[in-house]
Tab-separated table of C-alpha atoms in Angstrom:
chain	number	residue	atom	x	y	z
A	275	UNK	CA	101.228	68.388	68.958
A	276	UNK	CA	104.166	70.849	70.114
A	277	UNK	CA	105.364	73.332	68.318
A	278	UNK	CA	108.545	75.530	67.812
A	279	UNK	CA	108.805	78.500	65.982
A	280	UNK	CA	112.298	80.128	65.293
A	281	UNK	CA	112.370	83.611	64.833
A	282	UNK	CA	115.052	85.586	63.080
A	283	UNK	CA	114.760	89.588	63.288
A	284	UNK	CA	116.493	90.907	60.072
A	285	UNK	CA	117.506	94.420	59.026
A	286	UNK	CA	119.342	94.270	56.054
A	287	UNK	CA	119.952	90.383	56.166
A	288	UNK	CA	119.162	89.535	52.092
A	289	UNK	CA	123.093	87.941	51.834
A	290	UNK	CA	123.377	86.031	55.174
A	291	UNK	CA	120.131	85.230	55.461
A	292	UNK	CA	120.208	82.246	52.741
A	293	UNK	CA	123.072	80.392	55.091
A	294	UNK	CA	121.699	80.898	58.606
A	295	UNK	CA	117.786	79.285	57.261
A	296	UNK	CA	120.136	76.449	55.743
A	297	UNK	CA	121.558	75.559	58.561
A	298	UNK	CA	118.352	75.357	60.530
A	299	UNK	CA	116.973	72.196	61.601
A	300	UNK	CA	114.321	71.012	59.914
A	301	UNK	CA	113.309	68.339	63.034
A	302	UNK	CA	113.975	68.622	66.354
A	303	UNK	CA	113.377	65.758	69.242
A	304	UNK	CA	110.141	66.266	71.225
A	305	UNK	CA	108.894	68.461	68.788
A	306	UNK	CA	106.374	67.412	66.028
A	307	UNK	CA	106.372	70.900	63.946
A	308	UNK	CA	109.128	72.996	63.714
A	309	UNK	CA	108.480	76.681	61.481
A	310	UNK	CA	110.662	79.750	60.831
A	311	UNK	CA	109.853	83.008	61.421
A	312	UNK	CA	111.150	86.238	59.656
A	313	UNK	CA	111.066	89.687	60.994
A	314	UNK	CA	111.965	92.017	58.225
A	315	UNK	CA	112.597	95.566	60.379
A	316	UNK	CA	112.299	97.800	57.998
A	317	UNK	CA	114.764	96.241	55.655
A	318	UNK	CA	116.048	98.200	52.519
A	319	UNK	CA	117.128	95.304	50.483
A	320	UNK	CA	115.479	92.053	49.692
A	321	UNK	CA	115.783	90.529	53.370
A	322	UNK	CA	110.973	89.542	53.079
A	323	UNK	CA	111.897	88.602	49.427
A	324	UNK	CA	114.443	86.203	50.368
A	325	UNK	CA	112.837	84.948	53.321
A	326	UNK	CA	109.625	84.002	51.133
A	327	UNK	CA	112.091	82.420	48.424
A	328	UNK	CA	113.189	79.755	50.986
A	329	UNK	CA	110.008	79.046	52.412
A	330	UNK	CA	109.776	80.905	55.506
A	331	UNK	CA	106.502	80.061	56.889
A	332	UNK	CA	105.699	83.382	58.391
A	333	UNK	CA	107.306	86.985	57.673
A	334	UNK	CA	106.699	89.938	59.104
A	335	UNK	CA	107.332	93.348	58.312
A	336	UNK	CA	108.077	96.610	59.850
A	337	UNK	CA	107.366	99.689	57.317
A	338	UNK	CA	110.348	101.271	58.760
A	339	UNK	CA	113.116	100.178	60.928
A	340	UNK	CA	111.595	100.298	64.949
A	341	UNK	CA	114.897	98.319	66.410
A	342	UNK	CA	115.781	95.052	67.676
A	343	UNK	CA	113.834	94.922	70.891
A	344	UNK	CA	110.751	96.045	69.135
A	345	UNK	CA	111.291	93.245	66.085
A	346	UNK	CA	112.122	90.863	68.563
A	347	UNK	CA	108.851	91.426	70.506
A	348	UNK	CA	106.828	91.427	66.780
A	349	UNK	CA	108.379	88.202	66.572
A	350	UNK	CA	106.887	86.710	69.488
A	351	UNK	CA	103.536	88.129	69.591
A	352	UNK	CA	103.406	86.655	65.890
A	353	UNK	CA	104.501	83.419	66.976
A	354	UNK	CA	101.718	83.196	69.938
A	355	UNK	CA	99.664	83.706	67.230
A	356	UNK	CA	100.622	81.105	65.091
A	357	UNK	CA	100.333	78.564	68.165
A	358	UNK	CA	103.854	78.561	68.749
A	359	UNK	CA	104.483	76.320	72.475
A	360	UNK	CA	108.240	76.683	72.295
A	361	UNK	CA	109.940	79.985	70.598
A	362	UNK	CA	113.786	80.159	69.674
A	363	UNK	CA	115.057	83.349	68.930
A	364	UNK	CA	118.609	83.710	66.933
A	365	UNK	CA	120.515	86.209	64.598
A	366	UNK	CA	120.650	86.577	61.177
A	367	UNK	CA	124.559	87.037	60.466
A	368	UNK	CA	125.036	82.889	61.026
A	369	UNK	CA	127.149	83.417	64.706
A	370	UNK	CA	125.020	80.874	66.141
A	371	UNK	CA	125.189	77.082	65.312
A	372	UNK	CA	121.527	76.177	64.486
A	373	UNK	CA	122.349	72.525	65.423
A	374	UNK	CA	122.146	73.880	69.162
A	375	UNK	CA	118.522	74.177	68.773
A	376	UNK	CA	117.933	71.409	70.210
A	377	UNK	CA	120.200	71.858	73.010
A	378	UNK	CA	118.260	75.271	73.785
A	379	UNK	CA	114.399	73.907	73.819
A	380	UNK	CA	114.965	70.523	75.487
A	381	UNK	CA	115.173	72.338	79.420
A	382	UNK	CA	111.510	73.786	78.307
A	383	UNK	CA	110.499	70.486	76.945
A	384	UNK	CA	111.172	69.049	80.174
A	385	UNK	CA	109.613	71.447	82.024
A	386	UNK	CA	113.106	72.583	83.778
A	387	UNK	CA	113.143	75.950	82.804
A	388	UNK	CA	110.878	79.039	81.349
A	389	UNK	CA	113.752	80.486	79.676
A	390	UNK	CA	116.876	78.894	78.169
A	391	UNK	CA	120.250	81.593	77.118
A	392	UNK	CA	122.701	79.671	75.234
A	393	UNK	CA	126.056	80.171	76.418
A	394	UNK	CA	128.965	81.423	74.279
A	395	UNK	CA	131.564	80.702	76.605
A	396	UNK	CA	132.620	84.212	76.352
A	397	UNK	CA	135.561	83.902	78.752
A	398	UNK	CA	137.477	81.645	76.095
A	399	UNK	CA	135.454	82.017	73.000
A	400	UNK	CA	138.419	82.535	70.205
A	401	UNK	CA	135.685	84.742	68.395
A	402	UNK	CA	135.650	87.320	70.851
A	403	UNK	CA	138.667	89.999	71.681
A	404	UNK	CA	139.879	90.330	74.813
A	405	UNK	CA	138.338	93.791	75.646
A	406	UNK	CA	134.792	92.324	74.266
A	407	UNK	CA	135.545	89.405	76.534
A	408	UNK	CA	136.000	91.688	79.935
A	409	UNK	CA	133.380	93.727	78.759
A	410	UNK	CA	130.738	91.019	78.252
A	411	UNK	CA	131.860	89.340	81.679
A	412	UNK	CA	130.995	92.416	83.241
A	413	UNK	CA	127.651	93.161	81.683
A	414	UNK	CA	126.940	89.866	82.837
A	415	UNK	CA	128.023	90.106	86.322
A	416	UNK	CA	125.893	93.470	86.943
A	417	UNK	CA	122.851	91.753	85.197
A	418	UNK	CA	123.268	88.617	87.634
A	419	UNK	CA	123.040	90.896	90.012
A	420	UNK	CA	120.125	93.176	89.259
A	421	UNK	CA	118.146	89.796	88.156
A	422	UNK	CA	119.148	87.774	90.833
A	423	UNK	CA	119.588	84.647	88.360
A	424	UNK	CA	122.693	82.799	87.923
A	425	UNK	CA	122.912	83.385	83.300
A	426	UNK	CA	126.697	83.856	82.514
A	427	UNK	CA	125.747	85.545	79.143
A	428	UNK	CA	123.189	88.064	79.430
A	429	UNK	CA	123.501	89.260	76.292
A	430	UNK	CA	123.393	86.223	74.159
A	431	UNK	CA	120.673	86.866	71.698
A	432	UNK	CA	120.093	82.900	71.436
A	433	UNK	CA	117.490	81.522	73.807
A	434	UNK	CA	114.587	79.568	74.092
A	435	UNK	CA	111.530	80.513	75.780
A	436	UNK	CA	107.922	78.454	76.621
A	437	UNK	CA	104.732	79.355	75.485
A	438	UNK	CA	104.044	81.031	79.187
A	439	UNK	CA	107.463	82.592	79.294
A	440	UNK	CA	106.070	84.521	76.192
A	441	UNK	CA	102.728	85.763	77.448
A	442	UNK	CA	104.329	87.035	81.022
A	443	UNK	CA	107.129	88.964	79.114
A	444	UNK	CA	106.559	92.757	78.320
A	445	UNK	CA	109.935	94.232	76.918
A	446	UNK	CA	109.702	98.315	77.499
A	447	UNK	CA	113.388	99.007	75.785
A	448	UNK	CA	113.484	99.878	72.671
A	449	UNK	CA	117.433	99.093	72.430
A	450	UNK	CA	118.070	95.417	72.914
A	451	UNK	CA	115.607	92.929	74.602
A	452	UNK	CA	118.575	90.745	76.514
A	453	UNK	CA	119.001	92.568	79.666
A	454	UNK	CA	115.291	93.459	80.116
A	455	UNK	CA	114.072	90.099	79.366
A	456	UNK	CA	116.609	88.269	81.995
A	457	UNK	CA	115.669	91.189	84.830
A	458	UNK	CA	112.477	91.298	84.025
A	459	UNK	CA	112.254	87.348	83.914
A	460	UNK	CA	114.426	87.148	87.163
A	461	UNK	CA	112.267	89.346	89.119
A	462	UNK	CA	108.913	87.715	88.377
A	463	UNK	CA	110.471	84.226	89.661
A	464	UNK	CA	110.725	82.240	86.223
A	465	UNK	CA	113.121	79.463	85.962
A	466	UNK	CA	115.859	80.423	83.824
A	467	UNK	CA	118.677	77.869	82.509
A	468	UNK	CA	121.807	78.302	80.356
A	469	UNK	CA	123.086	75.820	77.934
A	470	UNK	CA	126.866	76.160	76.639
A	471	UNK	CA	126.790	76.703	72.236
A	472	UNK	CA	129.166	76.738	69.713
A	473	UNK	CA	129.780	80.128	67.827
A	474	UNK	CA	130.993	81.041	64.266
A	475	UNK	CA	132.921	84.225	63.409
A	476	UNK	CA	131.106	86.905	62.434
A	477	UNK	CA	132.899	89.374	60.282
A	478	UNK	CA	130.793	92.019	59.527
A	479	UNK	CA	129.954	94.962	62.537
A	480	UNK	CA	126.749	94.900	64.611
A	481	UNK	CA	123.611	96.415	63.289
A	482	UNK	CA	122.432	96.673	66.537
A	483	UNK	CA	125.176	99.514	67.624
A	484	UNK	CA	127.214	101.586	65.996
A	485	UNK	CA	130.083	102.086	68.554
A	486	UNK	CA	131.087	100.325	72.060
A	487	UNK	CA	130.979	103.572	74.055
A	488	UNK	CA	126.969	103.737	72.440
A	489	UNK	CA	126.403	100.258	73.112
A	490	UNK	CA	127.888	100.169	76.841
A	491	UNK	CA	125.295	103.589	77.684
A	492	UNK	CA	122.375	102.259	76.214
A	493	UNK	CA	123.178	98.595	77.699
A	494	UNK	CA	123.729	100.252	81.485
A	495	UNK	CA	120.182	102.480	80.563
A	496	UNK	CA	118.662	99.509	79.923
A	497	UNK	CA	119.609	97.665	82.822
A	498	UNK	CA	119.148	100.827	85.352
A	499	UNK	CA	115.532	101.089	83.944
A	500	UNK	CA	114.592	97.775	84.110
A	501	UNK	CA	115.794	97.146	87.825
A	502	UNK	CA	114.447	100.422	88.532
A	503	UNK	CA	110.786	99.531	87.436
A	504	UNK	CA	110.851	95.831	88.971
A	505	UNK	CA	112.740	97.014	92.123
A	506	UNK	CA	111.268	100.544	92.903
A	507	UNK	CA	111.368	100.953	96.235
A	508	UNK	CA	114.829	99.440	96.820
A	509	UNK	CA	116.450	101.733	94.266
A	510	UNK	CA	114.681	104.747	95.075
A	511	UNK	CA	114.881	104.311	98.950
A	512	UNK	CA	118.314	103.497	98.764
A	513	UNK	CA	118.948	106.530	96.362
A	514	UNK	CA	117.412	108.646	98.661
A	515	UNK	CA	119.262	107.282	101.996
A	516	UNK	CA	123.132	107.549	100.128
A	517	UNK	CA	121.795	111.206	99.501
A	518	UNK	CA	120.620	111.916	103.002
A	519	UNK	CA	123.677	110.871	104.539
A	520	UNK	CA	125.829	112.510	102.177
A	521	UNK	CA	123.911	115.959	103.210
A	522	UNK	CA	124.538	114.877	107.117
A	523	UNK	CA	128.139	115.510	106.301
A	524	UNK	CA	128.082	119.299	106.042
A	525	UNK	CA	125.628	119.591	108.537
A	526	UNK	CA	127.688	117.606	110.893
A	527	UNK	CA	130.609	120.167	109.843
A	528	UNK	CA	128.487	123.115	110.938
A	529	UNK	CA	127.653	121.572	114.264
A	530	UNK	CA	131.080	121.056	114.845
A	531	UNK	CA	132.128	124.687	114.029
A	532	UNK	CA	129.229	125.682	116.102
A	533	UNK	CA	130.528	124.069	119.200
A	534	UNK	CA	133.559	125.476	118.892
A	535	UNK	CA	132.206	128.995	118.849
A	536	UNK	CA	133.033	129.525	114.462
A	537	UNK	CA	129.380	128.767	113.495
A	538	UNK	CA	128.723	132.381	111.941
A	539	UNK	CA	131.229	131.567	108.700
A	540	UNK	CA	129.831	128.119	108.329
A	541	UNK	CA	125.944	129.179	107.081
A	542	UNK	CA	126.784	127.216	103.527
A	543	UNK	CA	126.740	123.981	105.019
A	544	UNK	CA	123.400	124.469	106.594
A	545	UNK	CA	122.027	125.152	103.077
A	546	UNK	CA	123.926	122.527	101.530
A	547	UNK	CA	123.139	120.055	103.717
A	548	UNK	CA	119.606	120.863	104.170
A	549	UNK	CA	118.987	120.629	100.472
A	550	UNK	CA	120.478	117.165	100.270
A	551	UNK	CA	118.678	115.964	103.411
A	552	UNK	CA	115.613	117.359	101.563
A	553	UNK	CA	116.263	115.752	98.663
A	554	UNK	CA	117.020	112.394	99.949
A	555	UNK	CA	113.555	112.641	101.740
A	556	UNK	CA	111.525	112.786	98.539
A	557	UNK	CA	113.270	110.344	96.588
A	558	UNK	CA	112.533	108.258	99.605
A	559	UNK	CA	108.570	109.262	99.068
A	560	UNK	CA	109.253	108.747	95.314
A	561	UNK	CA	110.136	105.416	96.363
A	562	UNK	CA	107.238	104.878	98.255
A	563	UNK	CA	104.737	106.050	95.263
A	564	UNK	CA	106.881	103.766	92.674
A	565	UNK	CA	106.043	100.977	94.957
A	566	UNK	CA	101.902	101.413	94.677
A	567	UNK	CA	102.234	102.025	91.017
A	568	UNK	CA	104.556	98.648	90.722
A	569	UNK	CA	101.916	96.915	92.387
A	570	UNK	CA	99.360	98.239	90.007
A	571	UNK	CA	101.287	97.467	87.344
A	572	UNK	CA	101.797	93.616	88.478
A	573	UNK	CA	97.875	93.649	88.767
A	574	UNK	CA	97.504	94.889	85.080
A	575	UNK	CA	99.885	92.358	83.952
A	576	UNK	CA	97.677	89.096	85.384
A	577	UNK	CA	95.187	90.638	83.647
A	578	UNK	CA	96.448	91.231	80.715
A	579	UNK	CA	97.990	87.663	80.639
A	580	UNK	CA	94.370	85.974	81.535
A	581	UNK	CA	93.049	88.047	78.557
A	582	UNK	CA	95.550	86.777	76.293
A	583	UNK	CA	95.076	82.998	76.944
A	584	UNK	CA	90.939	83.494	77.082
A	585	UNK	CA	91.322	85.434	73.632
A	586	UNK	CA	93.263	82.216	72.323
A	587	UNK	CA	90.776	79.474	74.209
A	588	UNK	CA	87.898	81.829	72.215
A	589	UNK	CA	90.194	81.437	68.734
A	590	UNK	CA	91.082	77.549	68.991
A	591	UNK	CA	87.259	77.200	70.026
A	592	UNK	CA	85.973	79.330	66.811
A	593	UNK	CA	88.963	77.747	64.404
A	594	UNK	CA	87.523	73.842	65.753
A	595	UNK	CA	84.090	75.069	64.969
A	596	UNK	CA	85.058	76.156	61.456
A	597	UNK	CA	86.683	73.248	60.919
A	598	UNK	CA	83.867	71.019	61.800
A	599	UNK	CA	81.675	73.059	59.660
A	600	UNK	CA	83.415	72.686	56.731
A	601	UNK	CA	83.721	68.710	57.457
A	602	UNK	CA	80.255	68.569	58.062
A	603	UNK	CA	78.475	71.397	55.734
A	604	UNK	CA	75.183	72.223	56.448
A	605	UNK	CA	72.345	71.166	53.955
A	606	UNK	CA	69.980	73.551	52.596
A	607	UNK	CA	66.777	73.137	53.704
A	608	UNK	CA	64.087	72.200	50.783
A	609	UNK	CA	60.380	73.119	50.730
């Protein structure tokens, strides 16, 4: 029996969130069970009322609002739960067709990919503008880069993801989950696909961000610290060597004044380059240290993930043996 769980992370959702459940599928191919998922972050309107109303199978609620990366990862640790062996994650607001469900889950089905990002076909997508549209390509360019993967729309919020996908993924952001999840993803070797969707128009703003100029920092943040913890000793080392050679420069300057007999008006550039020569030698260390606490942290991470399939081989064993119990009840014995 395989099973796909859609999630939805809400906050504030109670009037879209009647037309984007509608348009769910209800059946998809290869899968025999197909629930929905509602994460209510900390709503202030009716967003868990709603969901219940149209027979969301499982809601969950933050007490306050935490942010999408940390509703988004609620969502999935719920859906593990719940036996989930295929999760789709999409928006609330309706910009995603949910038709292309089944075009999202069908590269995990076939055991093609680990990860699936739809594709808005940003480049020519009449929904975007034309600044969103360089904007986007670019964010998407940097994050193929830093994740070594080949995804056109990094930060497509409607993807697909197996069972195993899910238990390897840790997202540390508490801003948005697309960029960590692809870098994060990328550097641990999973097979990631991307699957052109269609797109509605979306009139109301972003929840997630409340102005471009906020939303391009805390993107590039996200993206530096992400690369930065998968990938310490390349951008630590390589930190520290653009700063070394930068502080060869005036040091190379007071040489050259030296040799030509004006070295006593040139002390400055002893200091300053000595400082950044310094400097570049302990981010190099740094680099070094980031490395061994990397590796330690990969360690922790296979063990963490062989905890979390024993802990549900120990709950399907104990939920069989219920069941069997209460098939088969045990007589009491008479004297």
């Amino acid at each position: 029996m395989t099973k796909l769980i859609i999630q939805i992370p809400c906050l504030n959702e109670a009037e879209d969130l009647p037309a984007t459940l509608a348009a769910l599928p209800r059946h998809v191919p290869g899968i025999d069970t197909v629930e929905y998922l509602v994460i209510d972050d900390g709503s202030s309107d009716d967003t868990a009322g709603i969901a219940a109303r149209w027979g969301v199978h499982h809601i969950v609620r933050h007490r306050r609002n935490r942010g999408l990366a940390a509703a988004f990862q609620s969502g999935v640790r719920e859906a593990l739960a719940q036996g989930a062996d295929v999760i789709v994650n999409t928006d609330a607001d309706g910009q995603y067709e949910g038709a292309d469900i089944a075009l999202l889950v069908a590269p995990v089905l076939e055991g093609r990919a680990d990860i699936v990002v739809g594709d808005r076909g940003v480049a020519k997508n009449a929904h975007f503008g034309g600044f969103k549209r360089r904007l986007q390509r670019l964010g998407s360019a940097a994050v193929r880069k830093l994740s070594a993967t080949d995804i056109t729309d990094a930060v497509s919020g409607f993807r697909a993801f197996s069972r195993d996908a899910a238990q390897r993924l840790t997202i540390t952001t508490e801003f948005s989950y697309t960029t960590d999840m692809l870098i994060q993803a990328g550097r641990k070797r999973m097979a990631i696909a991307s699957v052109p969707i269609r797109t509605h128009a979306t009139p109301r703003p972003s929840r997630l961000f409340r102005s471009v100029p906020r939303f391009i920092m805390q993107t590039g943040v996200t993206m530096a610290r992400a690369y930065t913890m998968y990938n310490p000793l390349r951008a630590f080392v390589g930190s520290g060597l653009v700063v070394a050679l930068v502080g060869m420069v005036p040091l190379l300057r007071f040489v050259w004044f030296y040799l030509q007999g004006q070295g006593d008006g040139h002390i400055q550039s002893i200091v300053m380059g000595g400082a950044l020569l310094v400097i570049g030698v302990l981010l190099c260390i740094l680099g070094v240290l980031a490395d061994l606490v990397a590796a330690n942290r990969k360690l922790l991470e296979a063990n963490l993930l062989e905890i979390r399939q024993l802990r549900e081989k120990v709950d399907a064993q104990a939920k069989a043996f219920s069941d069997s119990s209460d098939e088969h009840p045990r007589r009491s014995a008479t004297g």
